């Protein structure tokens, strides 16, 4: 079974930065675009950012535009999420997921994705 691995989370003060990484040992992102989501207890999983494998077009939730940057290092089979100027409301478990781009709907729709990672905790607190 394919399992993506999200890493790079941690505890940072407000205004701090983190870079998350998404990899998939034994699996190649050839025909998959990658999305980042986050979730806090009691709330639905929220789409944060997305990168289209075919043309590297990036998408962001309004709440993170201008602060987060998604990049794909496709030869390394890795997708990064650079998060700057973090705020307490960014605290969540962050997940990456692989989208085969075969289903309709928004990139924010979790039903589009075939494979998910286990999540990495990001805590923004002083």
PDB file of C-alpha atoms in Angstrom:
ATOM      1  CA  UNK A   1       0.000   0.000   0.000  1.00  0.00           C
ATOM      2  CA  UNK A   2       1.272   3.447  -0.876  1.00  0.00           C
ATOM      3  CA  UNK A   3       1.996   5.619   2.122  1.00  0.00           C
ATOM      4  CA  UNK A   4       3.116   9.190   1.766  1.00  0.00           C
ATOM      5  CA  UNK A   5       5.371  10.605   4.455  1.00  0.00           C
ATOM      6  CA  UNK A   6       4.928  14.144   5.699  1.00  0.00           C
ATOM      7  CA  UNK A   7       7.708  15.520   7.876  1.00  0.00           C
ATOM      8  CA  UNK A   8       9.158  18.777   9.141  1.00  0.00           C
ATOM      9  CA  UNK A   9       6.550  19.806  11.656  1.00  0.00           C
ATOM     10  CA  UNK A  10       7.363  21.183  15.074  1.00  0.00           C
ATOM     11  CA  UNK A  11       6.807  23.937  17.599  1.00  0.00           C
ATOM     12  CA  UNK A  12       7.539  27.493  16.488  1.00  0.00           C
ATOM     13  CA  UNK A  13       6.674  30.926  17.895  1.00  0.00           C
ATOM     14  CA  UNK A  14       4.319  33.238  16.029  1.00  0.00           C
ATOM     15  CA  UNK A  15       6.105  34.747  13.063  1.00  0.00           C
ATOM     16  CA  UNK A  16       8.334  31.717  12.704  1.00  0.00           C
ATOM     17  CA  UNK A  17       8.881  29.435   9.727  1.00  0.00           C
ATOM     18  CA  UNK A  18       8.828  25.747   8.957  1.00  0.00           C
ATOM     19  CA  UNK A  19       9.373  23.700   5.829  1.00  0.00           C
ATOM     20  CA  UNK A  20       7.331  20.555   5.442  1.00  0.00           C
ATOM     21  CA  UNK A  21       8.363  17.740   3.130  1.00  0.00           C
ATOM     22  CA  UNK A  22       6.254  15.105   1.444  1.00  0.00           C
ATOM     23  CA  UNK A  23       7.873  11.956   0.106  1.00  0.00           C
ATOM     24  CA  UNK A  24       6.688   8.486  -0.828  1.00  0.00           C
ATOM     25  CA  UNK A  25       9.262   5.717  -0.502  1.00  0.00           C
ATOM     26  CA  UNK A  26       8.806   3.147  -3.236  1.00  0.00           C
ATOM     27  CA  UNK A  27       6.259   5.266  -5.072  1.00  0.00           C
ATOM     28  CA  UNK A  28       6.843   7.791  -7.851  1.00  0.00           C
ATOM     29  CA  UNK A  29       4.739  10.920  -8.231  1.00  0.00           C
ATOM     30  CA  UNK A  30       4.772  10.491 -12.027  1.00  0.00           C
ATOM     31  CA  UNK A  31       1.073  10.901 -12.708  1.00  0.00           C
ATOM     32  CA  UNK A  32       0.060  12.521  -9.452  1.00  0.00           C
ATOM     33  CA  UNK A  33      -0.323  16.074  -8.333  1.00  0.00           C
ATOM     34  CA  UNK A  34       0.179  16.780  -4.653  1.00  0.00           C
ATOM     35  CA  UNK A  35      -1.958  18.590  -2.153  1.00  0.00           C
ATOM     36  CA  UNK A  36      -1.321  19.717   1.405  1.00  0.00           C
ATOM     37  CA  UNK A  37      -4.140  19.680   3.929  1.00  0.00           C
ATOM     38  CA  UNK A  38      -4.428  20.430   7.597  1.00  0.00           C
ATOM     39  CA  UNK A  39      -6.787  19.385  10.315  1.00  0.00           C
ATOM     40  CA  UNK A  40      -7.523  20.374  13.881  1.00  0.00           C
ATOM     41  CA  UNK A  41      -9.581  18.256  16.268  1.00  0.00           C
ATOM     42  CA  UNK A  42     -13.291  18.572  15.688  1.00  0.00           C
ATOM     43  CA  UNK A  43     -12.941  20.201  12.278  1.00  0.00           C
ATOM     44  CA  UNK A  44     -12.872  18.910   8.729  1.00  0.00           C
ATOM     45  CA  UNK A  45      -9.640  18.503   6.858  1.00  0.00           C
ATOM     46  CA  UNK A  46      -8.862  21.767   5.070  1.00  0.00           C
ATOM     47  CA  UNK A  47      -7.037  22.202   1.763  1.00  0.00           C
ATOM     48  CA  UNK A  48      -3.971  24.407   2.207  1.00  0.00           C
ATOM     49  CA  UNK A  49      -2.041  24.210  -1.053  1.00  0.00           C
ATOM     50  CA  UNK A  50      -1.718  22.190  -4.229  1.00  0.00           C
ATOM     51  CA  UNK A  51       0.775  21.786  -7.040  1.00  0.00           C
ATOM     52  CA  UNK A  52      -0.150  20.488 -10.448  1.00  0.00           C
ATOM     53  CA  UNK A  53       2.428  17.977 -11.645  1.00  0.00           C
ATOM     54  CA  UNK A  54       1.889  18.730 -15.327  1.00  0.00           C
ATOM     55  CA  UNK A  55       2.683  22.434 -15.257  1.00  0.00           C
ATOM     56  CA  UNK A  56       3.755  23.287 -11.688  1.00  0.00           C
ATOM     57  CA  UNK A  57       0.818  25.640 -11.258  1.00  0.00           C
ATOM     58  CA  UNK A  58       0.302  26.362  -7.566  1.00  0.00           C
ATOM     59  CA  UNK A  59      -2.908  26.861  -5.632  1.00  0.00           C
ATOM     60  CA  UNK A  60      -3.394  28.228  -2.137  1.00  0.00           C
ATOM     61  CA  UNK A  61      -6.148  28.664   0.368  1.00  0.00           C
ATOM     62  CA  UNK A  62      -6.873  32.342   0.967  1.00  0.00           C
ATOM     63  CA  UNK A  63      -5.771  31.997   4.565  1.00  0.00           C
ATOM     64  CA  UNK A  64      -2.190  31.125   3.587  1.00  0.00           C
ATOM     65  CA  UNK A  65      -1.640  33.135   0.399  1.00  0.00           C
ATOM     66  CA  UNK A  66       1.500  35.200   0.578  1.00  0.00           C
ATOM     67  CA  UNK A  67       2.853  33.184   3.510  1.00  0.00           C
ATOM     68  CA  UNK A  68       3.087  29.608   2.233  1.00  0.00           C
ATOM     69  CA  UNK A  69       4.871  28.370  -0.873  1.00  0.00           C
ATOM     70  CA  UNK A  70       4.569  24.934  -2.406  1.00  0.00           C
ATOM     71  CA  UNK A  71       7.309  23.548  -4.620  1.00  0.00           C
ATOM     72  CA  UNK A  72       7.818  20.229  -6.329  1.00  0.00           C
ATOM     73  CA  UNK A  73      11.246  18.645  -6.672  1.00  0.00           C
ATOM     74  CA  UNK A  74      10.022  15.953  -8.991  1.00  0.00           C
ATOM     75  CA  UNK A  75      13.406  14.291  -9.661  1.00  0.00           C
ATOM     76  CA  UNK A  76      13.676  13.804  -5.888  1.00  0.00           C
ATOM     77  CA  UNK A  77      10.043  12.720  -5.651  1.00  0.00           C
ATOM     78  CA  UNK A  78       9.511  15.340  -2.970  1.00  0.00           C
ATOM     79  CA  UNK A  79       7.081  18.203  -2.510  1.00  0.00           C
ATOM     80  CA  UNK A  80       7.782  20.979  -0.021  1.00  0.00           C
ATOM     81  CA  UNK A  81       5.561  23.421   1.784  1.00  0.00           C
ATOM     82  CA  UNK A  82       7.476  26.462   2.996  1.00  0.00           C
ATOM     83  CA  UNK A  83       5.474  28.168   5.710  1.00  0.00           C
ATOM     84  CA  UNK A  84       6.478  31.675   6.776  1.00  0.00           C
ATOM     85  CA  UNK A  85       5.028  34.164   9.208  1.00  0.00           C
ATOM     86  CA  UNK A  86       3.182  31.401  11.017  1.00  0.00           C
ATOM     87  CA  UNK A  87       0.285  32.286  13.267  1.00  0.00           C
ATOM     88  CA  UNK A  88      -1.423  30.354  16.088  1.00  0.00           C
ATOM     89  CA  UNK A  89      -4.355  29.597  13.772  1.00  0.00           C
ATOM     90  CA  UNK A  90      -1.974  27.610  11.568  1.00  0.00           C
ATOM     91  CA  UNK A  91      -1.640  25.052  14.344  1.00  0.00           C
ATOM     92  CA  UNK A  92      -2.838  21.702  12.996  1.00  0.00           C
ATOM     93  CA  UNK A  93      -1.756  18.306  11.782  1.00  0.00           C
ATOM     94  CA  UNK A  94      -0.577  18.724   8.214  1.00  0.00           C
ATOM     95  CA  UNK A  95      -1.062  15.978   5.633  1.00  0.00           C
ATOM     96  CA  UNK A  96       0.092  15.549   2.074  1.00  0.00           C
ATOM     97  CA  UNK A  97      -1.892  13.573  -0.450  1.00  0.00           C
ATOM     98  CA  UNK A  98      -1.521  12.324  -4.032  1.00  0.00           C
ATOM     99  CA  UNK A  99      -4.136  13.273  -6.611  1.00  0.00           C
ATOM    100  CA  UNK A 100      -4.339  11.215  -9.837  1.00  0.00           C
ATOM    101  CA  UNK A 101      -6.279  14.108 -11.403  1.00  0.00           C
ATOM    102  CA  UNK A 102      -8.942  11.761 -12.696  1.00  0.00           C
ATOM    103  CA  UNK A 103     -11.881  12.952 -10.631  1.00  0.00           C
ATOM    104  CA  UNK A 104     -13.867  16.163 -10.943  1.00  0.00           C
ATOM    105  CA  UNK A 105     -14.036  18.872  -8.343  1.00  0.00           C
ATOM    106  CA  UNK A 106     -11.791  21.290  -6.560  1.00  0.00           C
ATOM    107  CA  UNK A 107      -8.272  20.427  -5.431  1.00  0.00           C
ATOM    108  CA  UNK A 108      -9.615  21.041  -1.930  1.00  0.00           C
ATOM    109  CA  UNK A 109     -11.943  18.048  -2.209  1.00  0.00           C
ATOM    110  CA  UNK A 110     -10.409  15.169  -0.252  1.00  0.00           C
ATOM    111  CA  UNK A 111     -12.269  12.656  -2.438  1.00  0.00           C
ATOM    112  CA  UNK A 112      -9.944  13.457  -5.340  1.00  0.00           C
ATOM    113  CA  UNK A 113      -6.954  11.896  -3.605  1.00  0.00           C
ATOM    114  CA  UNK A 114      -5.788   8.311  -3.748  1.00  0.00           C
ATOM    115  CA  UNK A 115      -3.059   8.278  -1.137  1.00  0.00           C
ATOM    116  CA  UNK A 116      -2.397  10.119   2.113  1.00  0.00           C
ATOM    117  CA  UNK A 117       0.477  10.565   4.511  1.00  0.00           C
ATOM    118  CA  UNK A 118       0.356  10.061   8.246  1.00  0.00           C
ATOM    119  CA  UNK A 119       0.540  13.759   9.075  1.00  0.00           C
ATOM    120  CA  UNK A 120       3.003  15.984  10.873  1.00  0.00           C
ATOM    121  CA  UNK A 121       2.090  18.239  13.783  1.00  0.00           C
ATOM    122  CA  UNK A 122       2.647  21.978  13.458  1.00  0.00           C
ATOM    123  CA  UNK A 123       2.205  24.020  16.616  1.00  0.00           C
ATOM    124  CA  UNK A 124       2.535  27.779  16.618  1.00  0.00           C
ATOM    125  CA  UNK A 125       2.738  29.128  20.119  1.00  0.00           C
ATOM    126  CA  UNK A 126       4.792  31.480  22.239  1.00  0.00           C
TER     127      UNK A 126
END
